Amino acid sequence: WKKMDNIIVSTRYSSGSFLFDLEWNFKKHIGYFPQYLNTKYNTNVLDIYDVAEKDKDYYCSTEFGLNKLNINNGKMDFILQYDDVVNARNIIPINDSTWLVRMVQNGVIKFNHKKNKVVKNYPIRNQKGRKLHLNFLTKTKKSILLCSENGIYEYNSNKDSFQLFDIPTLNYKSLRRIIDGINNDLWIATSMGLYRYEYKTKLTGP
């Protein structure tokens, strides 16, 4: 991630992350959680999955939830202690003070970073009430989309809710990424191939 005057590169499998300047000169190894050393996680360094910036501060999503990164010492501190915030992933700003944050299997939360407070939880469940595995949360030109094993949900800001819309024949469990096209369309990458979706009208591919 390129954020302000720094570049943050995250590794995988609890190897931590690295901070570089804009010319790719190494600055420091980051992502330490000294308060968790020798806990059930068996590590004090975790992967960073997404980074948001506000008022010259960095906020990171990790397995522990949302954390504030101290650029000076490379350590991260809890900013959100919330029972359902585990396996935090995508962070999507929706206004100056509020973000949507995706969890893997605990829905989406609306987080006010100025108050360090969860203001709403959006449990994403199937018709039988089972919590759904959430693949990713992304922002397109038209909307914010949440992709799950059950389908694609669109965030409705007027109703402040996620609403399911169906794309027939698309295998939702294989979804990998969605990006904007140039002709009022979406390109959907799956493990089965690449699809072009004319917004809420027609799917072609792979």
GROMACS .gro file of C-alpha atoms in nm:
model
  206
    1TRP     CA    1   0.000   0.000   0.000
    2LYS     CA    2   0.123   0.352  -0.083
    3LYS     CA    3   0.017   0.570   0.207
    4MET     CA    4   0.129   0.930   0.259
    5ASP     CA    5   0.510   0.925   0.264
    6ASN     CA    6   0.548   0.550   0.301
    7ILE     CA    7   0.497   0.217   0.128
    8ILE     CA    8   0.378  -0.077   0.337
    9VAL     CA    9   0.444  -0.431   0.215
   10SER     CA   10   0.282  -0.722   0.395
   11THR     CA   11   0.415  -1.077   0.387
   12ARG     CA   12   0.221  -1.393   0.466
   13TYR     CA   13   0.217  -1.654   0.740
   14SER     CA   14   0.309  -1.434   1.036
   15SER     CA   15   0.630  -1.296   0.890
   16GLY     CA   16   0.529  -0.937   0.957
   17SER     CA   17   0.536  -0.639   0.722
   18PHE     CA   18   0.790  -0.387   0.602
   19LEU     CA   19   0.797  -0.009   0.578
   20PHE     CA   20   0.974   0.167   0.289
   21ASP     CA   21   0.999   0.527   0.182
   22LEU     CA   22   0.865   0.633  -0.158
   23GLU     CA   23   1.199   0.551  -0.321
   24TRP     CA   24   1.185   0.195  -0.181
   25ASN     CA   25   1.454   0.248   0.079
   26PHE     CA   26   1.394   0.011   0.370
   27LYS     CA   27   1.291   0.182   0.696
   28LYS     CA   28   1.178  -0.087   0.940
   29HIS     CA   29   1.006  -0.416   1.005
   30ILE     CA   30   0.656  -0.348   1.137
   31GLY     CA   31   0.360  -0.524   1.286
   32TYR     CA   32   0.475  -0.632   1.630
   33PHE     CA   33   0.220  -0.713   1.900
   34PRO     CA   34   0.434  -0.747   2.215
   35GLN     CA   35   0.126  -0.790   2.435
   36TYR     CA   36   0.042  -1.115   2.251
   37LEU     CA   37   0.376  -1.290   2.277
   38ASN     CA   38   0.336  -1.650   2.396
   39THR     CA   39  -0.044  -1.642   2.370
   40LYS     CA   40  -0.269  -1.887   2.190
   41TYR     CA   41  -0.165  -1.722   1.862
   42ASN     CA   42   0.193  -1.837   1.924
   43THR     CA   43   0.333  -1.530   1.752
   44ASN     CA   44   0.377  -1.160   1.811
   45VAL     CA   45   0.389  -1.068   1.442
   46LEU     CA   46   0.085  -1.092   1.217
   47ASP     CA   47  -0.007  -1.031   0.855
   48ILE     CA   48  -0.161  -0.698   0.754
   49TYR     CA   49  -0.458  -0.739   0.521
   50ASP     CA   50  -0.557  -0.379   0.454
   51VAL     CA   51  -0.445  -0.029   0.549
   52ALA     CA   52  -0.646   0.290   0.591
   53GLU     CA   53  -0.507   0.633   0.668
   54LYS     CA   54  -0.655   0.925   0.855
   55ASP     CA   55  -0.498   1.237   1.005
   56LYS     CA   56  -0.146   1.103   0.942
   57ASP     CA   57  -0.222   0.778   1.124
   58TYR     CA   58  -0.229   0.426   0.981
   59TYR     CA   59  -0.501   0.175   1.068
   60CYS     CA   60  -0.447  -0.190   0.980
   61SER     CA   61  -0.668  -0.496   0.964
   62THR     CA   62  -0.519  -0.818   1.104
   63GLU     CA   63  -0.629  -1.146   1.259
   64PHE     CA   64  -0.670  -0.956   1.587
   65GLY     CA   65  -0.909  -0.698   1.438
   66LEU     CA   66  -0.835  -0.330   1.380
   67ASN     CA   67  -0.506  -0.189   1.500
   68LYS     CA   68  -0.326   0.144   1.493
   69LEU     CA   69   0.028   0.136   1.361
   70ASN     CA   70   0.300   0.337   1.533
   71ILE     CA   71   0.533   0.437   1.251
   72ASN     CA   72   0.812   0.536   1.490
   73ASN     CA   73   0.857   0.201   1.663
   74GLY     CA   74   0.684  -0.038   1.421
   75LYS     CA   75   0.441  -0.168   1.682
   76MET     CA   76   0.064  -0.192   1.660
   77ASP     CA   77  -0.191  -0.126   1.932
   78PHE     CA   78  -0.553  -0.230   1.959
   79ILE     CA   79  -0.795   0.044   1.865
   80LEU     CA   80  -1.097  -0.186   1.862
   81GLN     CA   81  -1.175  -0.453   2.116
   82TYR     CA   82  -1.494  -0.608   1.992
   83ASP     CA   83  -1.590  -0.971   2.033
   84ASP     CA   84  -1.690  -1.027   1.672
   85VAL     CA   85  -1.393  -0.849   1.516
   86VAL     CA   86  -1.165  -1.135   1.424
   87ASN     CA   87  -1.004  -1.204   1.089
   88ALA     CA   88  -1.054  -0.843   0.980
   89ARG     CA   89  -0.985  -0.786   0.613
   90ASN     CA   90  -1.101  -0.507   0.375
   91ILE     CA   91  -1.144  -0.149   0.500
   92ILE     CA   92  -1.370   0.071   0.285
   93PRO     CA   93  -1.427   0.439   0.381
   94ILE     CA   94  -1.786   0.557   0.335
   95ASN     CA   95  -1.744   0.909   0.473
   96ASP     CA   96  -1.495   1.124   0.660
   97SER     CA   97  -1.534   0.944   0.991
   98THR     CA   98  -1.672   0.600   0.911
   99TRP     CA   99  -1.543   0.281   0.751
  100LEU     CA  100  -1.694  -0.052   0.658
  101VAL     CA  101  -1.473  -0.343   0.765
  102ARG     CA  102  -1.517  -0.699   0.640
  103MET     CA  103  -1.464  -0.998   0.863
  104VAL     CA  104  -1.418  -1.344   0.713
  105GLN     CA  105  -1.716  -1.506   0.886
  106ASN     CA  106  -1.856  -1.241   1.119
  107GLY     CA  107  -2.023  -1.008   0.873
  108VAL     CA  108  -1.932  -0.645   0.823
  109ILE     CA  109  -1.902  -0.371   1.082
  110LYS     CA  110  -1.942   0.003   1.050
  111PHE     CA  111  -1.658   0.160   1.247
  112ASN     CA  112  -1.626   0.525   1.353
  113HIS     CA  113  -1.253   0.580   1.381
  114LYS     CA  114  -1.290   0.918   1.550
  115LYS     CA  115  -1.474   0.755   1.839
  116ASN     CA  116  -1.293   0.418   1.811
  117LYS     CA  117  -1.635   0.261   1.820
  118VAL     CA  118  -1.843   0.009   1.627
  119VAL     CA  119  -2.167   0.185   1.538
  120LYS     CA  120  -2.334  -0.101   1.354
  121ASN     CA  121  -2.291  -0.468   1.272
  122TYR     CA  122  -2.422  -0.622   0.951
  123PRO     CA  123  -2.455  -0.999   1.001
  124ILE     CA  124  -2.450  -1.169   0.662
  125ARG     CA  125  -2.639  -1.498   0.673
  126ASN     CA  126  -2.810  -1.734   0.432
  127GLN     CA  127  -3.182  -1.813   0.442
  128LYS     CA  128  -3.121  -2.079   0.706
  129GLY     CA  129  -2.947  -1.831   0.935
  130ARG     CA  130  -2.594  -1.965   0.887
  131LYS     CA  131  -2.310  -1.713   0.888
  132LEU     CA  132  -2.159  -1.681   0.543
  133HIS     CA  133  -1.794  -1.688   0.444
  134LEU     CA  134  -1.718  -1.344   0.297
  135ASN     CA  135  -1.465  -1.339   0.014
  136PHE     CA  136  -1.402  -0.966  -0.020
  137LEU     CA  137  -1.546  -0.616   0.008
  138THR     CA  138  -1.472  -0.373  -0.273
  139LYS     CA  139  -1.569  -0.029  -0.395
  140THR     CA  140  -1.665   0.030  -0.758
  141LYS     CA  141  -1.774   0.345  -0.938
  142LYS     CA  142  -2.138   0.270  -0.867
  143SER     CA  143  -2.142   0.101  -0.530
  144ILE     CA  144  -1.977  -0.100  -0.256
  145LEU     CA  145  -1.999  -0.474  -0.322
  146LEU     CA  146  -1.964  -0.759  -0.075
  147CYS     CA  147  -1.894  -1.099  -0.227
  148SER     CA  148  -1.988  -1.411  -0.036
  149GLU     CA  149  -2.033  -1.783  -0.095
  150ASN     CA  150  -2.405  -1.710  -0.127
  151GLY     CA  151  -2.387  -1.428  -0.379
  152ILE     CA  152  -2.304  -1.061  -0.420
  153TYR     CA  153  -2.443  -0.802  -0.181
  154GLU     CA  154  -2.463  -0.432  -0.259
  155TYR     CA  155  -2.442  -0.169   0.013
  156ASN     CA  156  -2.745   0.059   0.008
  157SER     CA  157  -2.646   0.384   0.180
  158ASN     CA  158  -3.005   0.510   0.195
  159LYS     CA  159  -3.125   0.201   0.382
  160ASP     CA  160  -2.787   0.145   0.549
  161SER     CA  161  -2.797  -0.225   0.466
  162PHE     CA  162  -2.652  -0.488   0.234
  163GLN     CA  163  -2.894  -0.622  -0.025
  164LEU     CA  164  -2.842  -0.941  -0.224
  165PHE     CA  165  -2.859  -0.935  -0.601
  166ASP     CA  166  -2.830  -1.252  -0.803
  167ILE     CA  167  -2.622  -1.324  -1.113
  168PRO     CA  168  -2.753  -1.649  -1.262
  169THR     CA  169  -2.496  -1.917  -1.355
  170LEU     CA  170  -2.211  -1.749  -1.163
  171ASN     CA  171  -2.031  -1.977  -0.916
  172TYR     CA  172  -2.004  -1.753  -0.609
  173LYS     CA  173  -1.765  -1.981  -0.423
  174SER     CA  174  -1.505  -1.917  -0.694
  175LEU     CA  175  -1.513  -1.535  -0.679
  176ARG     CA  176  -1.172  -1.370  -0.661
  177ARG     CA  177  -1.205  -1.004  -0.761
  178ILE     CA  178  -1.441  -0.747  -0.914
  179ILE     CA  179  -1.324  -0.431  -1.092
  180ASP     CA  180  -1.487  -0.157  -1.299
  181GLY     CA  181  -1.487  -0.173  -1.677
  182ILE     CA  182  -1.504   0.131  -1.905
  183ASN     CA  183  -1.852   0.067  -2.047
  184ASN     CA  184  -2.077   0.075  -1.741
  185ASP     CA  185  -1.981  -0.286  -1.667
  186LEU     CA  186  -1.796  -0.498  -1.415
  187TRP     CA  187  -1.524  -0.756  -1.472
  188ILE     CA  188  -1.547  -1.054  -1.239
  189ALA     CA  189  -1.246  -1.279  -1.187
  190THR     CA  190  -1.320  -1.633  -1.068
  191SER     CA  191  -1.128  -1.957  -1.040
  192MET     CA  192  -1.339  -2.074  -1.335
  193GLY     CA  193  -1.249  -1.783  -1.565
  194LEU     CA  194  -1.319  -1.415  -1.631
  195TYR     CA  195  -1.670  -1.275  -1.670
  196ARG     CA  196  -1.803  -0.943  -1.796
  197TYR     CA  197  -2.116  -0.823  -1.622
  198GLU     CA  198  -2.333  -0.548  -1.767
  199TYR     CA  199  -2.454  -0.394  -1.447
  200LYS     CA  200  -2.760  -0.589  -1.326
  201THR     CA  201  -2.851  -0.689  -1.681
  202LYS     CA  202  -2.627  -0.945  -1.853
  203LEU     CA  203  -2.339  -1.179  -1.778
  204THR     CA  204  -2.101  -1.309  -2.047
  205GLY     CA  205  -1.800  -1.540  -2.017
  206PRO     CA  206  -1.581  -1.698  -1.921
   0.00000   0.00000   0.00000
